Coordinates of C-alpha atoms in Angstrom, one line a residue:
Q22 CA 38.4 99.3 -1.3
A23 CA 40.4 101.8 0.1
S24 CA 40.5 100.4 3.7
I25 CA 41.7 97.4 2.1
Q26 CA 44.4 99.5 -0.1
N27 CA 45.8 101.4 2.9
F28 CA 46.2 98.0 5.1
Q29 CA 49.2 97.6 7.1
W30 CA 50.7 95.2 9.5
F31 CA 53.3 97.2 10.4
D32 CA 54.0 101.3 10.7
H33 CA 57.0 102.2 11.8
S34 CA 56.1 105.8 11.1
S35 CA 56.2 107.9 14.7
A36 CA 53.2 110.6 13.4
Y37 CA 49.6 110.4 15.4
V38 CA 46.8 112.1 14.7
A39 CA 44.6 113.3 18.0
L40 CA 41.5 113.1 18.5
K41 CA 38.9 114.8 21.1
V42 CA 36.2 112.9 22.2
P43 CA 33.6 114.6 24.3
K44 CA 32.8 112.7 27.5
A45 CA 35.0 109.6 26.3
I46 CA 34.7 107.8 29.7
S47 CA 31.9 108.5 32.1
V48 CA 32.5 105.5 34.1
C49 CA 35.3 104.4 36.3
P50 CA 38.5 103.9 33.9
L51 CA 39.1 100.4 35.1
G52 CA 37.1 99.1 32.5
Y53 CA 39.4 99.6 29.7
L54 CA 42.5 99.0 31.1
V55 CA 42.4 96.0 29.0
P56 CA 42.5 97.5 25.8
A57 CA 44.8 100.2 27.1
I58 CA 47.4 98.2 28.1
A59 CA 46.5 95.8 24.3
I60 CA 46.8 99.0 22.4
A61 CA 50.5 100.2 24.3
I62 CA 51.6 96.5 23.5
G63 CA 50.4 97.1 19.8
R64 CA 52.2 100.4 19.8
L65 CA 55.8 99.0 21.5
L66 CA 55.1 97.0 17.9
H67 CA 54.6 99.2 15.7
L68 CA 51.3 98.2 14.4
G69 CA 49.4 99.1 11.9
T70 CA 46.2 101.3 12.2
Y71 CA 43.7 98.6 11.7
P72 CA 45.1 95.7 13.4
L73 CA 46.3 98.0 16.6
F74 CA 42.1 99.0 16.2
Y75 CA 41.3 95.5 16.5
L76 CA 44.0 94.3 19.1
G77 CA 42.4 96.2 21.3
R78 CA 38.8 94.8 20.5
L79 CA 40.1 91.5 20.8
S80 CA 41.4 92.0 24.2
N81 CA 38.1 92.8 25.4
V82 CA 37.0 89.3 23.8
L83 CA 39.9 87.6 25.7
L84 CA 39.2 89.0 29.1
Y85 CA 35.5 88.4 28.7
T86 CA 36.2 84.3 27.5
V87 CA 38.7 84.4 30.2
T88 CA 36.2 85.3 33.5
V89 CA 33.8 83.0 31.6
Y90 CA 35.6 79.8 31.2
A91 CA 36.6 80.7 35.6
A92 CA 32.8 81.2 36.2
L93 CA 31.9 77.8 33.8
R94 CA 34.6 76.0 36.1
R95 CA 33.7 77.2 38.9
A96 CA 29.8 77.3 39.3
P97 CA 28.6 74.3 41.0
Y98 CA 25.4 74.3 39.2
G99 CA 23.7 77.0 36.4
K100 CA 26.5 76.2 34.0
A101 CA 24.1 75.9 31.0
V102 CA 22.8 79.4 32.3
I103 CA 25.7 81.0 32.3
F104 CA 26.9 79.7 29.1
V105 CA 23.8 80.5 27.2
L106 CA 23.9 84.2 28.7
S107 CA 27.6 84.6 28.1
F108 CA 26.8 83.4 23.6
L109 CA 23.1 86.1 23.2
P110 CA 23.8 88.1 20.6
M111 CA 23.8 91.5 22.5
S112 CA 26.4 89.9 24.4
Q113 CA 28.4 89.3 21.9
H114 CA 28.2 92.5 20.2
L115 CA 29.5 94.4 23.6
I116 CA 32.5 92.0 24.3
A117 CA 33.6 92.5 20.6
S118 CA 33.2 96.3 20.9
Y119 CA 35.5 98.9 22.9
S120 CA 32.3 99.0 25.5
Y121 CA 33.1 98.5 29.1
D122 CA 30.3 95.8 29.5
G123 CA 32.0 92.9 28.7
H124 CA 33.9 93.5 31.2
A125 CA 31.3 94.5 33.9
M126 CA 29.1 91.1 32.5
G127 CA 32.0 88.8 32.9
I128 CA 33.1 89.8 36.8
S129 CA 29.5 89.3 37.4
M130 CA 29.2 85.9 36.4
L131 CA 32.8 84.8 37.9
F132 CA 31.1 86.7 41.0
L133 CA 28.3 85.1 40.9
A134 CA 29.8 81.3 40.6
N135 CA 31.9 81.8 43.5
F136 CA 29.0 82.8 45.6
L137 CA 27.0 79.8 44.0
Y138 CA 30.4 77.7 45.3
W139 CA 30.3 79.5 48.5
M140 CA 26.9 78.4 49.1
N141 CA 26.5 75.4 48.3
S142 CA 30.3 74.1 49.3
D143 CA 30.6 71.7 52.9
Q144 CA 34.3 73.7 53.4
R145 CA 35.2 76.6 55.3
I146 CA 36.1 79.9 53.7
T147 CA 39.7 80.3 54.0
T148 CA 42.0 83.6 54.1
R149 CA 42.6 83.1 50.3
D150 CA 38.3 82.2 49.4
Y151 CA 37.7 85.9 51.4
V152 CA 40.2 88.0 49.9
I153 CA 38.9 86.6 46.2
M154 CA 35.5 86.7 46.9
T155 CA 36.7 90.3 48.4
A156 CA 38.3 91.3 45.0
L157 CA 35.9 90.2 42.7
A158 CA 33.4 92.7 44.8
V159 CA 35.6 95.1 44.2
L160 CA 36.1 94.7 40.8
L161 CA 32.1 94.5 40.3
S162 CA 31.6 97.6 42.0
L163 CA 33.8 99.6 40.1
A164 CA 32.8 97.6 36.6
K165 CA 29.5 99.1 37.0
C166 CA 27.6 100.7 39.5
T167 CA 24.4 99.2 38.4
Y168 CA 26.1 95.8 39.1
A169 CA 26.9 96.7 43.0
P170 CA 23.9 95.5 44.8
L171 CA 24.9 91.5 43.6
I172 CA 27.2 92.5 46.1
A173 CA 24.3 92.0 48.8
V174 CA 23.9 88.3 48.0
V175 CA 27.3 87.6 50.1
F176 CA 24.9 87.8 53.4
L177 CA 22.8 84.9 51.9
I178 CA 26.1 82.8 52.4
P179 CA 25.5 80.3 55.5
N180 CA 27.8 81.6 58.8
E181 CA 29.1 78.3 59.4
R182 CA 31.3 78.8 55.9
F183 CA 33.3 81.9 57.8
S184 CA 33.4 81.1 61.5
D185 CA 31.7 79.4 64.6
S186 CA 30.7 82.7 65.5
S187 CA 28.1 84.3 64.1
R188 CA 29.0 87.9 64.9
K189 CA 32.4 87.1 63.5
A190 CA 30.9 86.0 60.5
W191 CA 28.2 89.0 60.0
A192 CA 31.6 91.3 60.4
R193 CA 33.5 89.4 57.5
K194 CA 30.1 90.0 55.2
A195 CA 29.9 93.3 56.8
G196 CA 33.3 93.7 56.1
I197 CA 33.0 93.0 52.2
I198 CA 31.0 95.7 51.5
A199 CA 33.1 98.6 53.5
V200 CA 36.1 97.6 51.3
C201 CA 34.2 98.0 48.0
F202 CA 32.5 101.5 49.9
V203 CA 35.5 102.6 50.8
V204 CA 37.4 101.7 47.2
F205 CA 34.1 102.9 45.4
L206 CA 34.2 106.4 47.6
L207 CA 38.2 106.6 47.0
F208 CA 37.6 106.6 43.4
Y209 CA 34.8 108.9 43.5
L210 CA 36.9 111.1 45.0
L211 CA 39.9 111.6 43.2
F212 CA 37.5 111.6 40.0
L213 CA 35.9 114.4 41.3
L214 CA 39.4 116.4 42.0
I215 CA 40.4 115.5 38.5
L216 CA 37.0 116.4 36.6
G217 CA 34.7 117.7 39.0
V218 CA 36.5 120.6 40.6
P219 CA 37.6 121.7 37.3
I220 CA 34.5 121.4 35.5
M221 CA 32.3 123.5 38.2
T222 CA 35.4 125.6 38.3
M223 CA 35.2 126.5 34.6
E224 CA 30.8 127.1 35.0
L225 CA 31.5 129.3 37.7
S226 CA 33.8 131.3 35.5
I227 CA 31.5 131.4 32.7
G228 CA 28.5 132.5 34.6
R229 CA 30.7 135.3 36.1
A230 CA 32.2 136.4 33.1
S231 CA 28.9 136.4 31.9
Q232 CA 26.9 137.8 34.8
S233 CA 23.5 136.2 33.2
S234 CA 21.8 133.1 33.1
F235 CA 22.6 130.2 31.0
A236 CA 20.4 130.7 28.1
H237 CA 22.0 133.7 27.4
T238 CA 26.3 133.1 28.7
F239 CA 26.6 131.7 25.4
D240 CA 25.2 134.9 23.7
I241 CA 27.3 136.7 25.5
L242 CA 30.6 135.5 25.8
Q243 CA 30.8 133.5 21.9
K244 CA 33.0 135.4 19.1
P245 CA 31.2 136.6 16.0
K246 CA 30.3 133.8 13.6
H247 CA 30.2 130.8 16.0
K248 CA 27.1 129.4 16.5
W249 CA 28.0 128.2 20.4
N250 CA 24.8 129.8 21.5
L251 CA 22.8 126.8 19.8
W252 CA 24.2 124.8 22.6
K253 CA 21.9 126.3 24.6
Y254 CA 18.9 125.0 23.8
G255 CA 19.7 121.3 24.3
S256 CA 20.8 123.0 28.1
I257 CA 17.5 123.8 28.6
V258 CA 15.9 121.3 27.1
G259 CA 17.9 118.6 29.6
N260 CA 16.9 120.7 32.4
Y261 CA 13.0 120.4 32.0
A262 CA 13.4 116.9 31.2
L263 CA 15.6 116.3 34.5
M264 CA 12.9 118.2 36.6
M265 CA 10.1 116.1 35.3
C266 CA 11.4 113.3 36.3
Y267 CA 12.4 114.6 39.8
V268 CA 9.4 115.6 40.0
V269 CA 7.7 112.1 39.6
I270 CA 10.1 110.8 41.6
V271 CA 9.3 113.4 44.5
S272 CA 5.4 112.6 44.1
W273 CA 5.8 108.7 44.6
I274 CA 7.6 109.5 47.7
A275 CA 5.0 111.9 48.9
I276 CA 2.5 109.9 48.1
Y277 CA 4.2 106.7 50.1
F278 CA 5.0 108.5 53.5

């Protein structure tokens, strides 16, 4: 009831409330680009809080709809599978939110649809097709790292689609993987400089200031009546959980060899 009473289509006030959200983005921010643009446009139009909020979510739905529609148009077969997967309840839940998974799923469907088209087409892959293939592969690798192995399906495309020379065909296929790797590495180094170096410097500074382990750092540095020392328990549990995971993996490797 309070939300309905406070609803406004437009809000011409210049006051904003800043929220500090820890670890708001843990992946490449390109997945949030379209909602960010939609929110920026909404702010230029002086939309109210609720219209602005839902405009960002609807932009995610629009992006997903466009990519799935393009995949359905491009795929030579398997259209029913793409259609059913795109309308699963979990898919609808993700695309109707601010989750980057909607962007990742749409790009992956479009990439696989183009792959099926190039696999079954009798025509030679043109420069335009090669650029589109490379761009989709780059977007897919940046959208979510777990989807990056899908790019390897380009090696299943017959060499005749690329060139009469088998060596040139394999070189072009490897070129797609190389471009994805270079772009991913550039983004990784960029965010390493923006986020990784400051966080590492902060950790080193805290260690030098306390001259103690992480378990006792907050006890030494925190001000009276603060409860930052409670954070150490979560960190200790996390370190033990990580160590148990690595022990299992290392044991598997040792048994294998």
